[in-house]
Amino acid sequence: MKKLQQINFREYGVVIGFIILCLVITIATPNFASYKNILNLLRQSSIIGIISAGMTFVIISGNFDISVGVVAALSGAITMKFATSGVNIIISMVIALLVCAVVGFANGFIVAKINIPSLITTMAMVSIVKGSMLMLTGGYPITENIKLLDYIGNGYILGIPFPVILFAVMVIIAYIVLTKTRFGRYVYSVGGNREASKLNGIHVDSYIIKVFIINAVLAGVAGIVLIGRMGTASPVAGDGYDMDAIASVVIGGTSVAGGSGSVLKTVIGVLMMSVINNSFNLLGVDMYFQYIFKGLIILVAVGIDSYSKKKLASR
């Protein structure tokens, strides 16, 4: 019975915590539960949510990617640069996503084939991508009113913001891939035990490369949504998105050691982070404190995960 309770807490603790958080904030700030604020919160969640869906793949595989913020910004910059140069907007978006895929491939190849840790690899990629983006834009934002982009960032379908629908679609696809396909099973296997996966005939390097490509492409999709919302592509548009995505995935219960996690729980993590940010804004809490709070949340979530694994290993 005690073991069952522990499993249930680990499985549903984040959901219970999210519900309690929403109830407390609703009591503290009645405006939080308004229809307008909920829609705004969901729209704000969508960009980080799309990135976090890709980050879930990477962390389950036992890796990290801190380049997603600059990749999102690069995607927006490329899309806007080509579109303002007379290229069809859809072709511009496809080009941007292909470039993102190349960046993801480079990250995965270096991690898998050259064996440089993912944290170091993606840290270096941040500088490479940021420098390339500054060369592309000249260091200035690119602004243009493009109808399709505006719809992607600000449109509605049946009263639901388009970015929210896109986020939901990405999550559903990610869930199916991770839970219903051989690819998903192998990603969990690679993250759980890389050597055992190799002995079982799984092409580990190939799966590591693929999860980084998926992550970069989803970051690119998020970048396109972002420029649609803002109406401009800025070289600094994705700053901080990497930490928000990692925090959301870890809060959602995905193990930083790899091998376990759920994209559906990542959604809860995304919503929890958005609720905290939103409530801080409603309460007038200084934004600098928000950064401190996010850092503490990551430390607590990782600490709980590490403690749980250590306790299970000692039995």
JSON list of N, CA, C and O in Angstrom, two decimals, residues 184-213:
[
{"chain": "A", "resi": 184, "resn": "GLY", "atom": "N", "xyz": [9.67, 5.84, -30.51]},
{"chain": "A", "resi": 184, "resn": "GLY", "atom": "CA", "xyz": [9.51, 6.32, -29.14]},
{"chain": "A", "resi": 184, "resn": "GLY", "atom": "C", "xyz": [10.07, 5.35, -28.11]},
{"chain": "A", "resi": 184, "resn": "GLY", "atom": "O", "xyz": [10.75, 5.75, -27.17]},
{"chain": "A", "resi": 185, "resn": "ARG", "atom": "N", "xyz": [9.79, 4.07, -28.31]},
{"chain": "A", "resi": 185, "resn": "ARG", "atom": "CA", "xyz": [10.30, 3.06, -27.37]},
{"chain": "A", "resi": 185, "resn": "ARG", "atom": "C", "xyz": [11.82, 3.06, -27.35]},
{"chain": "A", "resi": 185, "resn": "ARG", "atom": "O", "xyz": [12.45, 2.91, -26.30]},
{"chain": "A", "resi": 186, "resn": "TYR", "atom": "N", "xyz": [12.42, 3.22, -28.51]},
{"chain": "A", "resi": 186, "resn": "TYR", "atom": "CA", "xyz": [13.88, 3.23, -28.59]},
{"chain": "A", "resi": 186, "resn": "TYR", "atom": "C", "xyz": [14.48, 4.49, -27.97]},
{"chain": "A", "resi": 186, "resn": "TYR", "atom": "O", "xyz": [15.58, 4.44, -27.41]},
{"chain": "A", "resi": 187, "resn": "VAL", "atom": "N", "xyz": [13.78, 5.61, -28.07]},
{"chain": "A", "resi": 187, "resn": "VAL", "atom": "CA", "xyz": [14.26, 6.84, -27.43]},
{"chain": "A", "resi": 187, "resn": "VAL", "atom": "C", "xyz": [14.31, 6.65, -25.91]},
{"chain": "A", "resi": 187, "resn": "VAL", "atom": "O", "xyz": [15.30, 7.01, -25.26]},
{"chain": "A", "resi": 188, "resn": "TYR", "atom": "N", "xyz": [13.26, 6.04, -25.35]},
{"chain": "A", "resi": 188, "resn": "TYR", "atom": "CA", "xyz": [13.26, 5.74, -23.91]},
{"chain": "A", "resi": 188, "resn": "TYR", "atom": "C", "xyz": [14.39, 4.78, -23.56]},
{"chain": "A", "resi": 188, "resn": "TYR", "atom": "O", "xyz": [15.07, 4.94, -22.55]},
{"chain": "A", "resi": 189, "resn": "SER", "atom": "N", "xyz": [14.60, 3.79, -24.41]},
{"chain": "A", "resi": 189, "resn": "SER", "atom": "CA", "xyz": [15.65, 2.81, -24.16]},
{"chain": "A", "resi": 189, "resn": "SER", "atom": "C", "xyz": [17.03, 3.45, -24.18]},
{"chain": "A", "resi": 189, "resn": "SER", "atom": "O", "xyz": [17.86, 3.18, -23.30]},
{"chain": "A", "resi": 190, "resn": "VAL", "atom": "N", "xyz": [17.27, 4.30, -25.16]},
{"chain": "A", "resi": 190, "resn": "VAL", "atom": "CA", "xyz": [18.56, 4.98, -25.27]},
{"chain": "A", "resi": 190, "resn": "VAL", "atom": "C", "xyz": [18.83, 5.84, -24.04]},
{"chain": "A", "resi": 190, "resn": "VAL", "atom": "O", "xyz": [19.93, 5.86, -23.49]},
{"chain": "A", "resi": 191, "resn": "GLY", "atom": "N", "xyz": [17.81, 6.55, -23.58]},
{"chain": "A", "resi": 191, "resn": "GLY", "atom": "CA", "xyz": [17.96, 7.39, -22.40]},
{"chain": "A", "resi": 191, "resn": "GLY", "atom": "C", "xyz": [18.12, 6.59, -21.13]},
{"chain": "A", "resi": 191, "resn": "GLY", "atom": "O", "xyz": [18.85, 7.00, -20.21]},
{"chain": "A", "resi": 192, "resn": "GLY", "atom": "N", "xyz": [17.49, 5.42, -21.06]},
{"chain": "A", "resi": 192, "resn": "GLY", "atom": "CA", "xyz": [17.55, 4.61, -19.86]},
{"chain": "A", "resi": 192, "resn": "GLY", "atom": "C", "xyz": [18.89, 3.90, -19.70]},
{"chain": "A", "resi": 192, "resn": "GLY", "atom": "O", "xyz": [19.46, 3.88, -18.61]},
{"chain": "A", "resi": 193, "resn": "ASN", "atom": "N", "xyz": [19.39, 3.33, -20.80]},
{"chain": "A", "resi": 193, "resn": "ASN", "atom": "CA", "xyz": [20.66, 2.62, -20.73]},
{"chain": "A", "resi": 193, "resn": "ASN", "atom": "C", "xyz": [21.24, 2.53, -22.14]},
{"chain": "A", "resi": 193, "resn": "ASN", "atom": "O", "xyz": [20.83, 1.67, -22.94]},
{"chain": "A", "resi": 194, "resn": "ARG", "atom": "N", "xyz": [22.17, 3.41, -22.43]},
{"chain": "A", "resi": 194, "resn": "ARG", "atom": "CA", "xyz": [22.71, 3.50, -23.79]},
{"chain": "A", "resi": 194, "resn": "ARG", "atom": "C", "xyz": [23.46, 2.23, -24.19]},
{"chain": "A", "resi": 194, "resn": "ARG", "atom": "O", "xyz": [23.31, 1.73, -25.30]},
{"chain": "A", "resi": 195, "resn": "GLU", "atom": "N", "xyz": [24.26, 1.69, -23.28]},
{"chain": "A", "resi": 195, "resn": "GLU", "atom": "CA", "xyz": [25.05, 0.51, -23.60]},
{"chain": "A", "resi": 195, "resn": "GLU", "atom": "C", "xyz": [24.16, -0.71, -23.83]},
{"chain": "A", "resi": 195, "resn": "GLU", "atom": "O", "xyz": [24.38, -1.50, -24.77]},
{"chain": "A", "resi": 196, "resn": "ALA", "atom": "N", "xyz": [23.16, -0.87, -22.98]},
{"chain": "A", "resi": 196, "resn": "ALA", "atom": "CA", "xyz": [22.22, -2.00, -23.15]},
{"chain": "A", "resi": 196, "resn": "ALA", "atom": "C", "xyz": [21.46, -1.87, -24.46]},
{"chain": "A", "resi": 196, "resn": "ALA", "atom": "O", "xyz": [21.18, -2.87, -25.14]},
{"chain": "A", "resi": 197, "resn": "SER", "atom": "N", "xyz": [21.14, -0.64, -24.85]},
{"chain": "A", "resi": 197, "resn": "SER", "atom": "CA", "xyz": [20.44, -0.40, -26.11]},
{"chain": "A", "resi": 197, "resn": "SER", "atom": "C", "xyz": [21.30, -0.84, -27.29]},
{"chain": "A", "resi": 197, "resn": "SER", "atom": "O", "xyz": [20.82, -1.45, -28.25]},
{"chain": "A", "resi": 198, "resn": "LYS", "atom": "N", "xyz": [22.60, -0.52, -27.22]},
{"chain": "A", "resi": 198, "resn": "LYS", "atom": "CA", "xyz": [23.53, -0.93, -28.28]},
{"chain": "A", "resi": 198, "resn": "LYS", "atom": "C", "xyz": [23.60, -2.45, -28.38]},
{"chain": "A", "resi": 198, "resn": "LYS", "atom": "O", "xyz": [23.59, -3.02, -29.48]},
{"chain": "A", "resi": 199, "resn": "LEU", "atom": "N", "xyz": [23.65, -3.11, -27.22]},
{"chain": "A", "resi": 199, "resn": "LEU", "atom": "CA", "xyz": [23.74, -4.57, -27.20]},
{"chain": "A", "resi": 199, "resn": "LEU", "atom": "C", "xyz": [22.47, -5.22, -27.76]},
{"chain": "A", "resi": 199, "resn": "LEU", "atom": "O", "xyz": [22.53, -6.34, -28.29]},
{"chain": "A", "resi": 200, "resn": "ASN", "atom": "N", "xyz": [21.36, -4.49, -27.68]},
{"chain": "A", "resi": 200, "resn": "ASN", "atom": "CA", "xyz": [20.09, -4.99, -28.21]},
{"chain": "A", "resi": 200, "resn": "ASN", "atom": "C", "xyz": [19.88, -4.63, -29.68]},
{"chain": "A", "resi": 200, "resn": "ASN", "atom": "O", "xyz": [18.80, -4.84, -30.23]},
{"chain": "A", "resi": 201, "resn": "GLY", "atom": "N", "xyz": [20.92, -4.07, -30.29]},
{"chain": "A", "resi": 201, "resn": "GLY", "atom": "CA", "xyz": [20.86, -3.80, -31.72]},
{"chain": "A", "resi": 201, "resn": "GLY", "atom": "C", "xyz": [20.25, -2.46, -32.10]},
{"chain": "A", "resi": 201, "resn": "GLY", "atom": "O", "xyz": [19.97, -2.21, -33.28]},
{"chain": "A", "resi": 202, "resn": "ILE", "atom": "N", "xyz": [20.04, -1.59, -31.13]},
{"chain": "A", "resi": 202, "resn": "ILE", "atom": "CA", "xyz": [19.49, -0.26, -31.42]},
{"chain": "A", "resi": 202, "resn": "ILE", "atom": "C", "xyz": [20.61, 0.66, -31.89]},
{"chain": "A", "resi": 202, "resn": "ILE", "atom": "O", "xyz": [21.66, 0.73, -31.24]},
{"chain": "A", "resi": 203, "resn": "HIS", "atom": "N", "xyz": [20.40, 1.34, -33.01]},
{"chain": "A", "resi": 203, "resn": "HIS", "atom": "CA", "xyz": [21.40, 2.27, -33.54]},
{"chain": "A", "resi": 203, "resn": "HIS", "atom": "C", "xyz": [21.31, 3.56, -32.72]},
{"chain": "A", "resi": 203, "resn": "HIS", "atom": "O", "xyz": [20.63, 4.52, -33.10]},
{"chain": "A", "resi": 204, "resn": "VAL", "atom": "N", "xyz": [21.99, 3.57, -31.58]},
{"chain": "A", "resi": 204, "resn": "VAL", "atom": "CA", "xyz": [21.89, 4.65, -30.60]},
{"chain": "A", "resi": 204, "resn": "VAL", "atom": "C", "xyz": [22.21, 6.01, -31.21]},
{"chain": "A", "resi": 204, "resn": "VAL", "atom": "O", "xyz": [21.46, 6.99, -31.02]},
{"chain": "A", "resi": 205, "resn": "ASP", "atom": "N", "xyz": [23.30, 6.10, -31.95]},
{"chain": "A", "resi": 205, "resn": "ASP", "atom": "CA", "xyz": [23.72, 7.39, -32.53]},
{"chain": "A", "resi": 205, "resn": "ASP", "atom": "C", "xyz": [22.62, 7.98, -33.41]},
{"chain": "A", "resi": 205, "resn": "ASP", "atom": "O", "xyz": [22.37, 9.19, -33.38]},
{"chain": "A", "resi": 206, "resn": "SER", "atom": "N", "xyz": [21.99, 7.12, -34.20]},
{"chain": "A", "resi": 206, "resn": "SER", "atom": "CA", "xyz": [20.94, 7.57, -35.11]},
{"chain": "A", "resi": 206, "resn": "SER", "atom": "C", "xyz": [19.77, 8.20, -34.34]},
{"chain": "A", "resi": 206, "resn": "SER", "atom": "O", "xyz": [19.24, 9.24, -34.73]},
{"chain": "A", "resi": 207, "resn": "TYR", "atom": "N", "xyz": [19.39, 7.58, -33.22]},
{"chain": "A", "resi": 207, "resn": "TYR", "atom": "CA", "xyz": [18.25, 8.09, -32.45]},
{"chain": "A", "resi": 207, "resn": "TYR", "atom": "C", "xyz": [18.60, 9.39, -31.73]},
{"chain": "A", "resi": 207, "resn": "TYR", "atom": "O", "xyz": [17.75, 10.27, -31.59]},
{"chain": "A", "resi": 208, "resn": "ILE", "atom": "N", "xyz": [19.84, 9.51, -31.28]},
{"chain": "A", "resi": 208, "resn": "ILE", "atom": "CA", "xyz": [20.26, 10.77, -30.65]},
{"chain": "A", "resi": 208, "resn": "ILE", "atom": "C", "xyz": [20.20, 11.91, -31.66]},
{"chain": "A", "resi": 208, "resn": "ILE", "atom": "O", "xyz": [19.70, 13.01, -31.38]},
{"chain": "A", "resi": 209, "resn": "ILE", "atom": "N", "xyz": [20.70, 11.65, -32.87]},
{"chain": "A", "resi": 209, "resn": "ILE", "atom": "CA", "xyz": [20.65, 12.68, -33.92]},
{"chain": "A", "resi": 209, "resn": "ILE", "atom": "C", "xyz": [19.21, 13.06, -34.25]},
{"chain": "A", "resi": 209, "resn": "ILE", "atom": "O", "xyz": [18.88, 14.24, -34.38]},
{"chain": "A", "resi": 210, "resn": "LYS", "atom": "N", "xyz": [18.35, 12.06, -34.33]},
{"chain": "A", "resi": 210, "resn": "LYS", "atom": "CA", "xyz": [16.95, 12.32, -34.70]},
{"chain": "A", "resi": 210, "resn": "LYS", "atom": "C", "xyz": [16.22, 13.16, -33.64]},
{"chain": "A", "resi": 210, "resn": "LYS", "atom": "O", "xyz": [15.43, 14.04, -33.99]},
{"chain": "A", "resi": 211, "resn": "VAL", "atom": "N", "xyz": [16.47, 12.89, -32.36]},
{"chain": "A", "resi": 211, "resn": "VAL", "atom": "CA", "xyz": [15.76, 13.67, -31.33]},
{"chain": "A", "resi": 211, "resn": "VAL", "atom": "C", "xyz": [16.23, 15.13, -31.34]},
{"chain": "A", "resi": 211, "resn": "VAL", "atom": "O", "xyz": [15.42, 16.04, -31.09]},
{"chain": "A", "resi": 212, "resn": "PHE", "atom": "N", "xyz": [17.49, 15.37, -31.66]},
{"chain": "A", "resi": 212, "resn": "PHE", "atom": "CA", "xyz": [17.97, 16.75, -31.75]},
{"chain": "A", "resi": 212, "resn": "PHE", "atom": "C", "xyz": [17.36, 17.46, -32.97]},
{"chain": "A", "resi": 212, "resn": "PHE", "atom": "O", "xyz": [17.07, 18.65, -32.91]},
{"chain": "A", "resi": 213, "resn": "ILE", "atom": "N", "xyz": [17.17, 16.72, -34.05]},
{"chain": "A", "resi": 213, "resn": "ILE", "atom": "CA", "xyz": [16.51, 17.31, -35.23]},
{"chain": "A", "resi": 213, "resn": "ILE", "atom": "C", "xyz": [15.06, 17.67, -34.91]},
{"chain": "A", "resi": 213, "resn": "ILE", "atom": "O", "xyz": [14.59, 18.77, -35.23]}
]
